[in-house]
Structures are given as C-alpha cells and as structure tokens.
Tab-separated table of C-alpha atoms in Angstrom:
chain	number	residue	atom	x	y	z
K	2	UNK	CA	65.962	-2.975	16.974
K	3	UNK	CA	67.224	-3.572	13.481
K	4	UNK	CA	66.180	-1.252	10.671
K	5	UNK	CA	65.246	-4.329	8.660
K	6	UNK	CA	62.656	-5.201	11.277
K	7	UNK	CA	60.982	-1.793	11.372
K	8	UNK	CA	58.193	-2.561	8.935
K	9	UNK	CA	58.123	-6.363	8.892
K	10	UNK	CA	57.988	-8.475	5.755
K	11	UNK	CA	57.967	-12.000	4.373
K	12	UNK	CA	58.878	-12.950	0.825
K	13	UNK	CA	59.397	-16.258	-0.903
K	14	UNK	CA	59.892	-17.381	-4.510
K	15	UNK	CA	59.879	-20.955	-5.796
K	16	UNK	CA	60.736	-22.648	-9.057
K	17	UNK	CA	58.370	-25.137	-10.662
K	18	UNK	CA	58.158	-26.925	-13.982
K	19	UNK	CA	58.376	-24.155	-16.607
K	20	UNK	CA	56.819	-21.800	-14.086
K	21	UNK	CA	57.619	-19.915	-10.919
K	22	UNK	CA	55.691	-18.545	-7.957
K	23	UNK	CA	56.465	-15.488	-5.844
K	24	UNK	CA	54.583	-14.744	-2.648
K	25	UNK	CA	54.598	-12.110	0.074
K	26	UNK	CA	52.722	-11.179	3.219
K	27	UNK	CA	50.509	-8.111	3.299
K	28	UNK	CA	51.318	-6.414	6.593
K	29	UNK	CA	52.820	-2.975	6.806
K	30	UNK	CA	53.688	-2.046	10.374
K	31	UNK	CA	55.531	0.622	12.297
K	32	UNK	CA	57.248	-1.575	14.856
K	33	UNK	CA	54.439	-3.057	16.919
K	34	UNK	CA	51.575	-1.144	15.309
K	35	UNK	CA	49.946	-2.454	12.127
K	36	UNK	CA	49.338	0.370	9.664
K	37	UNK	CA	48.067	-1.461	6.584
K	38	UNK	CA	46.929	-4.967	5.702
K	39	UNK	CA	47.087	-4.643	1.926
K	40	UNK	CA	50.649	-3.537	1.310
K	41	UNK	CA	52.079	-4.432	-2.107
K	42	UNK	CA	55.483	-5.944	-1.689
K	43	UNK	CA	55.762	-7.649	-5.081
K	44	UNK	CA	55.735	-5.671	-8.281
K	45	UNK	CA	55.797	-6.510	-11.952
K	46	UNK	CA	58.666	-5.327	-14.107
K	47	UNK	CA	57.297	-7.014	-17.211
K	48	UNK	CA	55.021	-9.960	-17.925
K	49	UNK	CA	57.732	-12.499	-17.182
K	50	UNK	CA	59.664	-10.687	-14.454
K	51	UNK	CA	58.625	-9.907	-10.907
K	52	UNK	CA	60.523	-8.405	-8.022
K	53	UNK	CA	59.644	-8.445	-4.345
K	54	UNK	CA	61.393	-6.133	-1.915
K	55	UNK	CA	61.580	-7.000	1.791
K	56	UNK	CA	62.838	-4.736	4.560
K	57	UNK	CA	62.283	-1.027	5.048
K	58	UNK	CA	59.114	-0.127	3.144
K	59	UNK	CA	60.182	3.351	2.067
K	60	UNK	CA	63.405	2.037	0.565
K	61	UNK	CA	61.477	-0.794	-1.076
K	62	UNK	CA	59.112	1.648	-2.763
K	63	UNK	CA	61.846	4.047	-3.848
K	64	UNK	CA	64.064	1.278	-5.132
K	65	UNK	CA	61.192	-0.212	-7.058
K	66	UNK	CA	60.468	3.144	-8.718
K	67	UNK	CA	64.140	3.442	-9.725
K	68	UNK	CA	64.128	-0.063	-11.171
K	69	UNK	CA	60.978	0.516	-13.198
K	70	UNK	CA	62.622	3.697	-14.520
K	71	UNK	CA	65.749	1.826	-15.564
K	72	UNK	CA	63.759	-0.954	-17.161
K	73	UNK	CA	61.576	1.435	-19.141
K	74	UNK	CA	64.671	3.168	-20.523
K	75	UNK	CA	66.183	-0.205	-21.364
K	76	UNK	CA	63.009	-1.165	-23.203
K	77	UNK	CA	63.057	2.049	-25.211
K	78	UNK	CA	66.726	1.748	-26.115
K	79	UNK	CA	67.006	-1.950	-26.774
K	80	UNK	CA	63.443	-2.530	-27.980
K	81	UNK	CA	63.122	-5.665	-25.853
K	82	UNK	CA	62.352	-6.717	-22.283
K	83	UNK	CA	65.160	-7.366	-19.845
K	84	UNK	CA	66.065	-10.953	-19.151
K	85	UNK	CA	65.767	-11.886	-15.461
K	86	UNK	CA	69.499	-12.580	-15.192
K	87	UNK	CA	70.306	-9.182	-16.661
K	88	UNK	CA	67.825	-7.508	-14.331
K	89	UNK	CA	69.366	-9.232	-11.340
K	90	UNK	CA	72.805	-7.933	-12.346
K	91	UNK	CA	71.327	-4.442	-12.673
K	92	UNK	CA	69.705	-4.576	-9.219
K	93	UNK	CA	72.972	-5.807	-7.740
K	94	UNK	CA	74.882	-2.916	-9.341
K	95	UNK	CA	72.329	-0.347	-8.183
K	96	UNK	CA	72.433	-1.649	-4.621
K	97	UNK	CA	76.223	-1.640	-4.518
K	98	UNK	CA	76.312	1.983	-5.696
K	99	UNK	CA	74.970	2.759	-2.242
K	100	UNK	CA	77.512	0.568	-0.488
K	101	UNK	CA	78.184	3.056	2.311
K	102	UNK	CA	74.624	4.296	2.729
K	103	UNK	CA	72.551	1.358	1.525
K	104	UNK	CA	68.940	0.760	0.683
K	105	UNK	CA	67.645	-1.291	3.621
K	106	UNK	CA	65.876	-3.805	1.451
K	107	UNK	CA	66.401	-7.386	0.422
K	108	UNK	CA	65.161	-8.074	-3.092
K	109	UNK	CA	63.716	-11.335	-4.350
K	110	UNK	CA	63.723	-11.545	-8.134
K	111	UNK	CA	61.766	-14.147	-10.080
K	112	UNK	CA	61.296	-14.433	-13.813
K	113	UNK	CA	61.113	-16.598	-16.909
K	114	UNK	CA	64.278	-16.306	-18.977
K	115	UNK	CA	65.267	-17.595	-22.397
K	116	UNK	CA	63.073	-20.498	-23.511
K	117	UNK	CA	60.832	-19.704	-20.531
K	118	UNK	CA	63.281	-21.238	-18.084
K	119	UNK	CA	62.367	-20.110	-14.535
K	120	UNK	CA	64.942	-17.959	-12.739
K	121	UNK	CA	64.965	-16.882	-9.104
K	122	UNK	CA	67.495	-15.088	-7.006
K	123	UNK	CA	67.833	-12.972	-3.911
K	124	UNK	CA	70.513	-10.606	-2.673
K	125	UNK	CA	71.459	-8.795	0.475
K	126	UNK	CA	71.068	-5.061	0.947
K	127	UNK	CA	74.383	-4.293	-0.762
K	128	UNK	CA	73.885	-6.465	-3.797
K	129	UNK	CA	75.456	-9.849	-3.077
K	130	UNK	CA	73.563	-12.114	-5.449
K	131	UNK	CA	72.417	-15.523	-4.395
K	132	UNK	CA	71.104	-17.747	-7.193
K	133	UNK	CA	69.102	-20.792	-6.266
K	134	UNK	CA	67.572	-23.619	-8.196
K	135	UNK	CA	64.697	-24.269	-5.816
K	136	UNK	CA	63.562	-21.406	-3.610
K	137	UNK	CA	64.659	-18.099	-2.127
K	138	UNK	CA	63.320	-16.279	0.938
K	139	UNK	CA	63.605	-12.834	2.483
K	140	UNK	CA	62.200	-10.719	5.293
K	141	UNK	CA	61.666	-10.914	9.034
K	142	UNK	CA	60.104	-14.356	8.682
K	143	UNK	CA	63.004	-15.692	6.612
K	144	UNK	CA	64.244	-18.234	9.148
K	145	UNK	CA	60.850	-19.880	9.425
K	146	UNK	CA	60.486	-19.658	5.657
K	147	UNK	CA	63.768	-21.495	5.105
K	148	UNK	CA	62.543	-24.344	7.271
K	149	UNK	CA	59.082	-24.521	5.733
K	150	UNK	CA	60.355	-24.372	2.151
K	151	UNK	CA	63.046	-26.957	2.732
K	152	UNK	CA	60.455	-29.344	4.083
K	153	UNK	CA	57.687	-28.710	1.563
K	154	UNK	CA	59.600	-28.121	-1.669
K	155	UNK	CA	59.705	-30.705	-4.451
K	156	UNK	CA	61.364	-30.107	-7.819
K	157	UNK	CA	59.329	-29.819	-11.044
K	158	UNK	CA	55.953	-29.029	-9.543
K	159	UNK	CA	53.191	-27.902	-11.881
K	160	UNK	CA	51.597	-24.499	-11.415
K	161	UNK	CA	48.680	-25.595	-9.233
K	162	UNK	CA	50.769	-27.735	-6.916
K	163	UNK	CA	53.400	-24.999	-6.741
K	164	UNK	CA	50.718	-22.553	-5.652
K	165	UNK	CA	49.581	-24.838	-2.861
K	166	UNK	CA	53.125	-25.448	-1.668
K	167	UNK	CA	54.241	-21.837	-1.648
K	168	UNK	CA	51.025	-20.722	0.058
K	169	UNK	CA	51.373	-23.279	2.827
K	170	UNK	CA	55.042	-22.411	3.320
K	171	UNK	CA	54.260	-18.690	3.530
K	172	UNK	CA	51.266	-18.906	5.830
K	173	UNK	CA	52.859	-21.300	8.292
K	174	UNK	CA	56.037	-19.190	8.462
K	175	UNK	CA	54.385	-15.810	8.975
K	176	UNK	CA	52.313	-17.278	11.793
K	177	UNK	CA	55.567	-17.702	13.703
K	178	UNK	CA	56.572	-14.070	13.095
K	179	UNK	CA	54.749	-11.246	14.820
K	180	UNK	CA	55.916	-8.620	12.331
K	181	UNK	CA	54.589	-10.245	9.159
K	182	UNK	CA	51.302	-11.785	8.133
K	183	UNK	CA	47.766	-10.429	7.708
K	184	UNK	CA	47.195	-12.578	4.637
K	185	UNK	CA	49.266	-13.431	1.597
K	186	UNK	CA	49.715	-12.339	-1.995
K	187	UNK	CA	50.785	-15.031	-4.467
K	188	UNK	CA	51.713	-14.709	-8.145
K	189	UNK	CA	52.074	-17.921	-10.150
K	190	UNK	CA	53.632	-17.240	-13.555
K	191	UNK	CA	53.661	-19.637	-16.486
K	192	UNK	CA	54.728	-18.851	-20.065
K	193	UNK	CA	51.095	-18.163	-20.971
K	194	UNK	CA	49.545	-16.453	-17.973
K	195	UNK	CA	50.033	-14.748	-14.644
K	196	UNK	CA	47.713	-15.850	-11.840
K	197	UNK	CA	47.435	-13.470	-8.908
K	198	UNK	CA	45.760	-14.740	-5.766
K	199	UNK	CA	45.118	-13.348	-2.289
K	200	UNK	CA	45.451	-15.741	0.638
K	201	UNK	CA	43.382	-15.522	3.770
K	202	UNK	CA	45.445	-16.327	6.822
K	203	UNK	CA	45.440	-15.489	10.499
K	204	UNK	CA	44.678	-11.792	10.740
K	205	UNK	CA	47.023	-11.034	13.561
W	75	UNK	CA	92.504	10.133	-39.382
W	76	UNK	CA	94.260	7.561	-37.273
W	77	UNK	CA	94.485	9.435	-33.976
W	78	UNK	CA	90.787	10.378	-34.080
W	79	UNK	CA	90.002	6.724	-34.613
W	80	UNK	CA	92.023	5.669	-31.575
W	81	UNK	CA	90.065	8.072	-29.362
W	82	UNK	CA	86.793	6.558	-30.540
W	83	UNK	CA	88.035	3.025	-30.050
W	84	UNK	CA	89.032	3.812	-26.468
W	85	UNK	CA	85.647	5.401	-25.835
W	86	UNK	CA	83.751	2.441	-27.319
W	87	UNK	CA	85.776	-0.093	-25.374
W	88	UNK	CA	84.992	1.761	-22.170
W	89	UNK	CA	81.282	1.949	-23.044
W	90	UNK	CA	81.207	-1.771	-23.793
W	91	UNK	CA	82.885	-2.604	-20.504
W	92	UNK	CA	80.583	-0.291	-18.562
W	93	UNK	CA	77.585	-2.012	-20.103
W	94	UNK	CA	78.995	-5.375	-19.163
W	95	UNK	CA	79.675	-4.260	-15.611
W	96	UNK	CA	76.060	-3.217	-15.223
W	97	UNK	CA	74.257	-6.038	-16.976
W	98	UNK	CA	76.895	-8.829	-17.033
W	99	UNK	CA	76.043	-9.228	-20.705
W	100	UNK	CA	77.994	-8.312	-23.825
W	101	UNK	CA	76.741	-5.058	-25.287
W	102	UNK	CA	74.414	-5.440	-28.288
W	103	UNK	CA	75.876	-3.959	-31.481
W	104	UNK	CA	73.067	-1.409	-31.855
W	105	UNK	CA	73.632	-0.039	-28.362
W	106	UNK	CA	77.365	0.412	-28.886
W	107	UNK	CA	76.806	2.092	-32.235
W	108	UNK	CA	74.241	4.399	-30.678
W	109	UNK	CA	76.655	5.462	-27.963
W	110	UNK	CA	79.610	6.021	-30.282
W	111	UNK	CA	77.402	8.001	-32.633
W	112	UNK	CA	76.227	10.133	-29.710
W	113	UNK	CA	79.847	10.981	-28.895
W	114	UNK	CA	80.555	11.883	-32.503
W	115	UNK	CA	77.470	14.095	-32.651
W	116	UNK	CA	78.504	15.862	-29.452
W	117	UNK	CA	81.682	16.998	-31.142
W	118	UNK	CA	79.668	18.659	-33.921
W	119	UNK	CA	77.770	20.780	-31.462
W	120	UNK	CA	80.078	21.568	-28.548
W	121	UNK	CA	82.307	24.616	-28.419
W	122	UNK	CA	86.034	24.536	-29.051
W	123	UNK	CA	86.128	21.059	-30.557
W	124	UNK	CA	86.041	19.769	-34.114
W	125	UNK	CA	84.200	16.762	-35.550
W	126	UNK	CA	86.021	13.431	-35.694
W	127	UNK	CA	87.702	12.973	-39.054
W	128	UNK	CA	86.681	9.343	-39.372
W	129	UNK	CA	83.835	7.235	-40.599
W	130	UNK	CA	83.438	3.951	-38.799
W	131	UNK	CA	82.314	0.562	-39.955
W	132	UNK	CA	81.155	-1.300	-36.867
W	133	UNK	CA	80.670	-5.037	-37.289
W	134	UNK	CA	79.580	-7.408	-34.576
W	135	UNK	CA	77.789	-10.582	-33.692
W	136	UNK	CA	75.137	-10.520	-30.965
W	137	UNK	CA	71.831	-12.196	-30.151
W	138	UNK	CA	70.327	-10.762	-33.332
W	139	UNK	CA	73.003	-12.349	-35.487
W	140	UNK	CA	75.764	-10.609	-37.453
W	141	UNK	CA	75.356	-6.866	-37.903
W	142	UNK	CA	77.129	-4.083	-39.739
W	143	UNK	CA	76.797	-0.363	-39.129
W	144	UNK	CA	78.404	2.689	-40.671
W	145	UNK	CA	78.850	5.798	-38.496
W	146	UNK	CA	79.633	9.158	-40.089
W	147	UNK	CA	81.405	12.189	-38.529
W	148	UNK	CA	78.008	13.822	-38.170
W	149	UNK	CA	76.949	11.063	-35.821
W	150	UNK	CA	74.357	9.527	-38.126
W	151	UNK	CA	74.509	5.787	-38.432
W	152	UNK	CA	73.185	3.326	-40.948
W	153	UNK	CA	72.698	-0.402	-40.902
W	154	UNK	CA	74.173	-2.261	-43.875
W	155	UNK	CA	74.343	-5.790	-45.199
W	156	UNK	CA	77.484	-4.807	-47.065
W	157	UNK	CA	79.214	-1.467	-47.294
W	158	UNK	CA	82.347	0.331	-48.360
W	159	UNK	CA	83.994	3.612	-47.441
W	160	UNK	CA	86.821	5.850	-48.526
W	161	UNK	CA	88.478	5.817	-51.895
W	162	UNK	CA	86.487	4.319	-54.760
W	163	UNK	CA	83.416	4.007	-52.574
W	164	UNK	CA	80.823	4.269	-55.360
W	165	UNK	CA	82.473	1.595	-57.524
W	166	UNK	CA	82.959	-0.584	-54.492
W	167	UNK	CA	79.294	-0.305	-53.502
W	168	UNK	CA	78.153	-1.122	-57.025
W	169	UNK	CA	80.462	-4.124	-57.018
W	170	UNK	CA	79.073	-5.277	-53.683
W	171	UNK	CA	75.493	-4.851	-54.864
W	172	UNK	CA	76.208	-7.339	-57.612
W	173	UNK	CA	78.284	-9.773	-55.591
W	174	UNK	CA	76.576	-9.827	-52.196
W	175	UNK	CA	74.128	-12.599	-51.319
W	176	UNK	CA	72.340	-13.208	-48.020
W	177	UNK	CA	73.496	-16.785	-47.636
W	178	UNK	CA	77.227	-16.260	-48.042
W	179	UNK	CA	79.648	-18.288	-45.975
W	180	UNK	CA	82.434	-16.504	-44.135
W	181	UNK	CA	85.035	-17.590	-46.703
W	182	UNK	CA	82.921	-16.242	-49.560
W	183	UNK	CA	82.517	-12.997	-47.703
W	184	UNK	CA	86.273	-12.641	-47.267
W	185	UNK	CA	86.778	-13.352	-50.988
W	186	UNK	CA	84.227	-10.770	-51.954
W	187	UNK	CA	85.790	-8.252	-49.621
W	188	UNK	CA	89.234	-8.790	-51.133
W	189	UNK	CA	87.858	-8.494	-54.658
W	190	UNK	CA	86.071	-5.288	-53.724
W	191	UNK	CA	89.253	-3.892	-52.261
W	192	UNK	CA	91.231	-4.916	-55.332
W	193	UNK	CA	88.963	-2.850	-57.589
W	194	UNK	CA	90.368	0.455	-56.467
W	195	UNK	CA	93.746	-0.753	-55.265
W	196	UNK	CA	96.850	1.140	-56.330
W	197	UNK	CA	99.806	-1.146	-56.772
W	198	UNK	CA	100.083	-4.811	-55.987
W	199	UNK	CA	97.711	-6.178	-53.344
W	200	UNK	CA	99.489	-8.393	-50.821
W	201	UNK	CA	99.243	-9.661	-47.274
W	202	UNK	CA	101.530	-6.856	-46.204
W	203	UNK	CA	99.325	-3.991	-47.330
W	204	UNK	CA	95.823	-5.082	-46.354
W	205	UNK	CA	94.166	-6.049	-43.059
W	206	UNK	CA	91.228	-8.391	-42.632
W	207	UNK	CA	89.196	-8.868	-39.460
W	208	UNK	CA	86.464	-11.460	-39.038
W	209	UNK	CA	83.821	-12.337	-36.476
W	210	UNK	CA	81.810	-15.517	-36.683
W	211	UNK	CA	79.093	-17.261	-34.722
W	212	UNK	CA	81.621	-17.894	-31.943
W	213	UNK	CA	81.394	-14.132	-31.283
W	214	UNK	CA	85.164	-13.838	-31.158
W	215	UNK	CA	86.738	-11.087	-33.201
W	216	UNK	CA	89.965	-12.032	-34.911
W	217	UNK	CA	92.425	-10.231	-37.202
W	218	UNK	CA	93.747	-12.652	-39.835
W	219	UNK	CA	97.467	-13.373	-39.862
W	220	UNK	CA	99.478	-12.451	-42.988
W	221	UNK	CA	99.782	-16.167	-43.750
W	222	UNK	CA	95.995	-16.572	-43.776
W	223	UNK	CA	95.594	-13.463	-45.931
W	224	UNK	CA	98.095	-14.936	-48.375
W	225	UNK	CA	95.943	-18.074	-48.598
W	226	UNK	CA	92.884	-16.052	-49.470
W	227	UNK	CA	94.813	-13.916	-51.935
W	228	UNK	CA	96.096	-17.054	-53.590
W	229	UNK	CA	92.534	-18.290	-54.081
W	230	UNK	CA	91.466	-14.945	-55.467
W	231	UNK	CA	94.169	-14.862	-58.161
C-alpha cells in the first residue's frame, strides 16, 4: 500500500478564458474507512492564487501552513502578493529541501498572473514542476482524471462552461476510484470574483 | 574603504542569487538593499567586529522602474532620485537639486553626473580617472568603456 494512497484524494485544475477553475473531492479516509466528508483540500493563498494538495493529509496540512507562513512574510517584505509562477518556484524549492525525507503530497497550483493570465502547474512530491496550458491533475484518481479531462477539455472556455466541464470531469473520475469522492469542491476564479461551489455526487 | 566594499558586494551577490534560486525571479532592488543594510547593521551591534567603512549607492532597475538607494555604515537606507556621497557632497547635492529633472534621458543623466563630479574634481577629469556604470530598461548593468566616457567628456567640454 502506497503512502500516497493512505488518505485518498482527487485534484484537478483547468485553464479557461481569463479564468481558471480548481476542484477537489471531499473525502478524507484512513485506508478503507471514511473519516470525513468535508475535508478541505484546496486553500487560498491570496485572491488570485489557490493551491490544492493531494496525498497524505497530514503532510498536506503542514505544508499548506508553511506556505501560508512564507507568503505572509513575502507580503510584509515586498508589499505585494506573490505571482503564481513565483509561488510555484517557492513550493518546488521547499519540497526539494526535503529530498531525502519528503512531504508525501502532490501540489496543484492555480492562479492569475500578470495581466490576469491564468497559470496552472503541478509537481511531484520532491518538487519537479510540470507546467501545462490546459489542465493538471493529482491524487489517487489521477489516471481517470487524465482521461476525463483530455476528453472534455476545450480551450478558452468561459467561467460557467469551465465550471460545468471541470465538475463533470471530477465527478466521473472519482466514481471510478474507491478512495476519493463524497462530493466535490470547485473554485472558479475570474479577475473580478471567486465562485466557490459544492458538488453533490455519489456519496460512496 | 575598498576591501570593506568587496565584502559587501560578495554578500549582496550571494543574497541576490539565493533569492533567484528560491523564486526564479530577479531580486527587487528594495529587497537587496534591505538585506545589505541588515548585514551592515549587524556589524554595529555584534561583538568583536567594527562597522563597514563604506556608504553604498545601490542603483537598479526592477518591476517598479529605476531605483536608487543610499546605505550608510549604520545600516540605515534612503531612497533617492539623485544623490551624491563622499568629498564635496553638499555642493554636489545642491548642484543635483538644480539640475535633476524627472524626465531625463539616460544620456542627460550621464552628462549631469559628469558635471556633478567635475564640481569637486581635483586635477583634470579624464576617462582614465573616472568610472561610469549605467542600467537601462533592458535591466542589464554595464560599465562604460574609456572610449565611451571620452565621448561623453567631449560633449561636456
């Protein structure tokens, strides 16, 4: 049993037209037992930057706390928010620091950069960055997610259509994975607003 | 003092590279100045060391445009649009107050700098006894060659 499959998770982020969406499942399990059905896997760093952490839940929480800490200090020193690309480099560096005793998490970073250009990326547990122009996935349901996203994704979708697409991709993928599911949590971010929505899916 | 300056330059270069390694972005001028100033302040408070015998003028070009900072041995730093240090500093600053304008081109700025330097210069000013460094919107720092300095000096005369 892999340590990455201990808690179960599903994460996906997609790029739209001047917007992005990031979605996760809501299950927190301990192997076969479901412990919580409202687990927060995606967190806000600032209004235009979100990070989702798949994998071992304890490492995800700790890593998130460390990243918020670093970002707050950055904000105080530089008197500005971090750009998503900069943040991704920071996460990569922090993960690699623990190269020989890593955080067992896979981050998915999504944000609006300069001129509100959407940015998404993912990386492995030791910080190998993977930039993508369309979508990125992570978690125990990642294989299904790859398939669903590849089939459903279209470039330059508006916010509403993007929401529909990412929700369908997430729900259909987690249904094929016993370790993730119990609903969905979707954030659709445009330059003007952040829309947070809960999805009702198969509760098993 | 030259050797003190070299220590600070080494330290700042390392800080700039460390920043880049972490964020894959060039360090903003304010951040570098802050870190150098922190080092200089440390040496006014630690035991068995003495303060750095240098004042620094730090000039750079980042996302906020061109910036100029002065850092004193105490570790306090000030942002300037134009500044002078060392010999003849008060005359030089008065001269700059009259000559400086916000919308100067780089060439004008170099001229003004040479004129300011000339004010308190002992002996004949030439390409062999002054140094000029420039940084423009291309964000590349460059020290002018003696030939280029001669060109500017020629225009000044």
